[in-house]
Amino acid sequence: MSAALAAEVLSLLVRRGATVAVAESLTGGLIGATLTTPSGASAAFRGGVIAYATELKAGLLDVPEDLLDREGAVHPEVASAMAAGVRRLTGATYGLAVTGVAGPDPQDGRPVGTVHIAVGGPDGRIWGRDVVLSGSREEIRKSTVREGLDLLRGVLEADVGEHSG
C-alpha cells in the first residue's frame, strides 16, 4: 500500500526529531498500519485512535459536540479537531486525522468519496485537504491513506525547508 511514502514520512519526522499520531475514522487503522510497516517506525510513530463512531470523536478526541451536531462527522472542521485532539492525547508533534465516507452509502448528507484530512502541528497550526475520491470502498480507503500521508509529507518538507541552513 503506501510503504515507500510511509518510509519517507518517517524519515522526515526522524530528521526533525518529531513524532506523529493518527486519528482515523473511515480508514479504520490503515494509516497506523501503513506507518508501522517500515522498520524503525517506533522512532517517530506515537500511536493512534480509531474513532469510527461519532461519539468517540467527541469523547476521545475532544471534537466539539455542537460541531458534530451541526455538521455531522464528515466535515473539514471535524478533521481539524481530530488532528488537534490526537496530538494532545498522545503528546505527538503532529497529528494526522481523516474523516469521510467510504461507502457504499452516503453519510450525514455527504456523498461517497467525500474525505477531509487534517494535519495538526506545533503552535496549533492546522493544514487541511478536502478530496472527493472514487472507486470501491477499499479503493477509497487506500486512496485516503495515500492522500493523508502525502499531506503530512508536504507539511514536513515545508517545515524542514523553513528550518534548514
CSV table of C-alpha atoms in Angstrom, one decimal:
chain,number,residue,atom,x,y,z
A,1,MET,CA,0.0,0.0,0.0
A,2,SER,CA,1.9,3.2,0.6
A,3,ALA,CA,5.0,1.7,2.2
A,4,ALA,CA,7.5,3.9,0.3
A,5,LEU,CA,5.6,7.1,1.2
A,6,ALA,CA,5.3,5.9,4.8
A,7,ALA,CA,9.1,5.4,5.0
A,8,GLU,CA,9.7,8.8,3.5
A,9,VAL,CA,7.3,10.5,6.1
A,10,LEU,CA,9.0,8.6,8.9
A,11,SER,CA,12.4,9.7,7.7
A,12,LEU,CA,11.3,13.3,7.6
A,13,LEU,CA,9.9,13.0,11.1
A,14,VAL,CA,13.1,11.5,12.4
A,15,ARG,CA,15.3,14.2,10.8
A,16,ARG,CA,13.2,16.8,12.6
A,17,GLY,CA,13.2,14.9,15.9
A,18,ALA,CA,9.4,14.9,15.6
A,19,THR,CA,6.6,12.4,16.1
A,20,VAL,CA,3.2,11.7,14.7
A,21,ALA,CA,0.0,10.2,15.9
A,22,VAL,CA,-3.1,9.4,13.9
A,23,ALA,CA,-6.9,9.8,14.4
A,24,GLU,CA,-8.7,7.6,11.9
A,25,SER,CA,-12.3,7.2,11.0
A,26,LEU,CA,-13.1,5.7,7.6
A,27,THR,CA,-9.6,4.1,7.3
A,28,GLY,CA,-10.1,2.1,10.4
A,29,GLY,CA,-6.4,1.8,11.3
A,30,LEU,CA,-4.9,1.6,7.8
A,31,ILE,CA,-2.8,4.7,8.3
A,32,GLY,CA,-1.4,3.5,11.5
A,33,ALA,CA,-0.7,0.1,9.9
A,34,THR,CA,1.0,1.7,7.0
A,35,LEU,CA,3.2,3.9,9.2
A,36,THR,CA,4.3,1.0,11.3
A,37,THR,CA,5.2,-1.2,8.3
A,38,PRO,CA,8.8,0.3,7.8
A,39,SER,CA,11.4,-0.9,10.3
A,40,GLY,CA,12.3,1.8,12.8
A,41,ALA,CA,8.8,3.3,12.8
A,42,SER,CA,8.9,3.5,16.6
A,43,ALA,CA,11.3,6.3,16.4
A,44,ALA,CA,8.6,8.6,15.1
A,45,PHE,CA,5.1,7.0,15.4
A,46,ARG,CA,3.4,7.5,18.7
A,47,GLY,CA,0.1,5.7,18.1
A,48,GLY,CA,-3.4,6.4,17.1
A,49,VAL,CA,-7.1,6.4,17.8
A,50,ILE,CA,-9.7,4.7,15.6
A,51,ALA,CA,-12.7,6.9,16.3
A,52,TYR,CA,-15.2,5.2,13.9
A,53,ALA,CA,-18.3,6.1,16.0
A,54,THR,CA,-19.2,9.8,16.1
A,55,GLU,CA,-19.5,9.9,19.9
A,56,LEU,CA,-15.8,8.7,20.2
A,57,LYS,CA,-14.7,11.7,18.1
A,58,ALA,CA,-16.1,13.9,20.9
A,59,GLY,CA,-15.3,11.6,23.9
A,60,LEU,CA,-11.7,10.7,22.9
A,61,LEU,CA,-10.5,13.5,20.7
A,62,ASP,CA,-12.4,16.5,22.1
A,63,VAL,CA,-14.2,17.2,18.8
A,64,PRO,CA,-16.9,19.8,19.9
A,65,GLU,CA,-20.3,18.1,20.2
A,66,ASP,CA,-22.0,21.2,18.8
A,67,LEU,CA,-19.9,20.9,15.7
A,68,LEU,CA,-20.8,17.2,15.3
A,69,ASP,CA,-24.5,18.0,15.9
A,70,ARG,CA,-24.4,20.8,13.4
A,71,GLU,CA,-22.3,19.4,10.6
A,72,GLY,CA,-22.0,15.6,11.2
A,73,ALA,CA,-18.8,13.7,11.4
A,74,VAL,CA,-17.7,14.3,7.8
A,75,HIS,CA,-16.6,17.9,7.8
A,76,PRO,CA,-13.2,19.8,7.5
A,77,GLU,CA,-13.5,21.3,11.0
A,78,VAL,CA,-14.1,17.8,12.4
A,79,ALA,CA,-10.9,16.6,10.8
A,80,SER,CA,-9.0,19.6,12.2
A,81,ALA,CA,-10.4,19.0,15.7
A,82,MET,CA,-9.5,15.3,15.4
A,83,ALA,CA,-5.9,16.2,14.4
A,84,ALA,CA,-5.5,18.6,17.3
A,85,GLY,CA,-7.1,16.2,19.7
A,86,VAL,CA,-4.9,13.2,18.9
A,87,ARG,CA,-1.8,15.5,19.2
A,88,ARG,CA,-2.9,16.5,22.7
A,89,LEU,CA,-3.9,12.9,23.7
A,90,THR,CA,-0.6,11.3,22.6
A,91,GLY,CA,1.9,14.2,23.0
A,92,ALA,CA,2.9,13.9,19.4
A,93,THR,CA,4.5,16.8,17.4
A,94,TYR,CA,2.0,16.2,14.6
A,95,GLY,CA,-1.5,14.7,14.4
A,96,LEU,CA,-2.9,13.3,11.2
A,97,ALA,CA,-6.6,12.9,11.0
A,98,VAL,CA,-9.1,11.6,8.4
A,99,THR,CA,-12.8,11.5,8.3
A,100,GLY,CA,-15.0,10.8,5.3
A,101,VAL,CA,-17.4,8.4,3.5
A,102,ALA,CA,-16.0,5.2,2.1
A,103,GLY,CA,-19.4,3.9,1.1
A,104,PRO,CA,-21.4,2.1,0.0
A,105,ASP,CA,-24.0,4.7,1.2
A,106,PRO,CA,-23.8,8.5,1.8
A,107,GLN,CA,-23.3,9.7,5.4
A,108,ASP,CA,-24.5,12.9,7.0
A,109,GLY,CA,-25.7,14.0,3.6
A,110,ARG,CA,-22.2,13.7,2.2
A,111,PRO,CA,-21.7,11.6,-1.0
A,112,VAL,CA,-19.5,8.5,-1.1
A,113,GLY,CA,-15.8,9.5,-1.7
A,114,THR,CA,-16.0,12.8,0.4
A,115,VAL,CA,-12.9,12.8,2.6
A,116,HIS,CA,-11.5,15.5,4.9
A,117,ILE,CA,-7.9,15.3,6.0
A,118,ALA,CA,-6.0,17.4,8.5
A,119,VAL,CA,-2.6,17.7,10.0
A,120,GLY,CA,-2.2,19.5,13.3
A,121,GLY,CA,1.2,20.7,14.2
A,122,PRO,CA,3.2,22.8,16.7
A,123,ASP,CA,1.8,26.1,17.8
A,124,GLY,CA,-1.7,24.9,16.9
A,125,ARG,CA,-1.2,25.1,13.2
A,126,ILE,CA,-3.6,23.1,11.0
A,127,TRP,CA,-3.2,22.1,7.4
A,128,GLY,CA,-6.2,20.6,5.6
A,129,ARG,CA,-7.1,18.8,2.4
A,130,ASP,CA,-10.5,18.0,1.1
A,131,VAL,CA,-10.8,15.5,-1.6
A,132,VAL,CA,-13.5,13.6,-3.5
A,133,LEU,CA,-12.3,10.1,-4.3
A,134,SER,CA,-13.8,7.4,-6.5
A,135,GLY,CA,-13.7,3.7,-6.7
A,136,SER,CA,-14.8,0.9,-4.4
A,137,ARG,CA,-15.0,1.2,-0.6
A,138,GLU,CA,-11.5,-0.4,-0.3
A,139,GLU,CA,-10.1,1.9,-3.1
A,140,ILE,CA,-11.4,5.0,-1.3
A,141,ARG,CA,-9.9,3.8,2.0
A,142,LYS,CA,-6.5,3.2,0.4
A,143,SER,CA,-6.6,6.5,-1.5
A,144,THR,CA,-7.3,8.2,1.8
A,145,VAL,CA,-4.2,6.7,3.3
A,146,ARG,CA,-2.1,8.0,0.4
A,147,GLU,CA,-3.7,11.4,0.5
A,148,GLY,CA,-3.2,11.7,4.2
A,149,LEU,CA,0.5,10.6,4.1
A,150,ASP,CA,1.0,13.0,1.1
A,151,LEU,CA,-0.4,15.9,3.1
A,152,LEU,CA,1.8,15.1,6.1
A,153,ARG,CA,4.9,14.8,3.8
A,154,GLY,CA,4.2,18.2,2.3
A,155,VAL,CA,3.9,19.8,5.7
A,156,LEU,CA,7.1,18.2,6.9
A,157,GLU,CA,9.0,19.1,3.7
A,158,ALA,CA,7.9,22.7,4.1
A,159,ASP,CA,8.8,22.8,7.7
A,160,VAL,CA,12.2,21.2,7.1
A,161,GLY,CA,12.9,23.8,4.4
A,162,GLU,CA,12.0,26.6,6.8
A,163,HIS,CA,14.4,25.4,9.4
A,164,SER,CA,17.4,24.3,7.3
A,165,GLY,CA,20.5,26.4,6.6
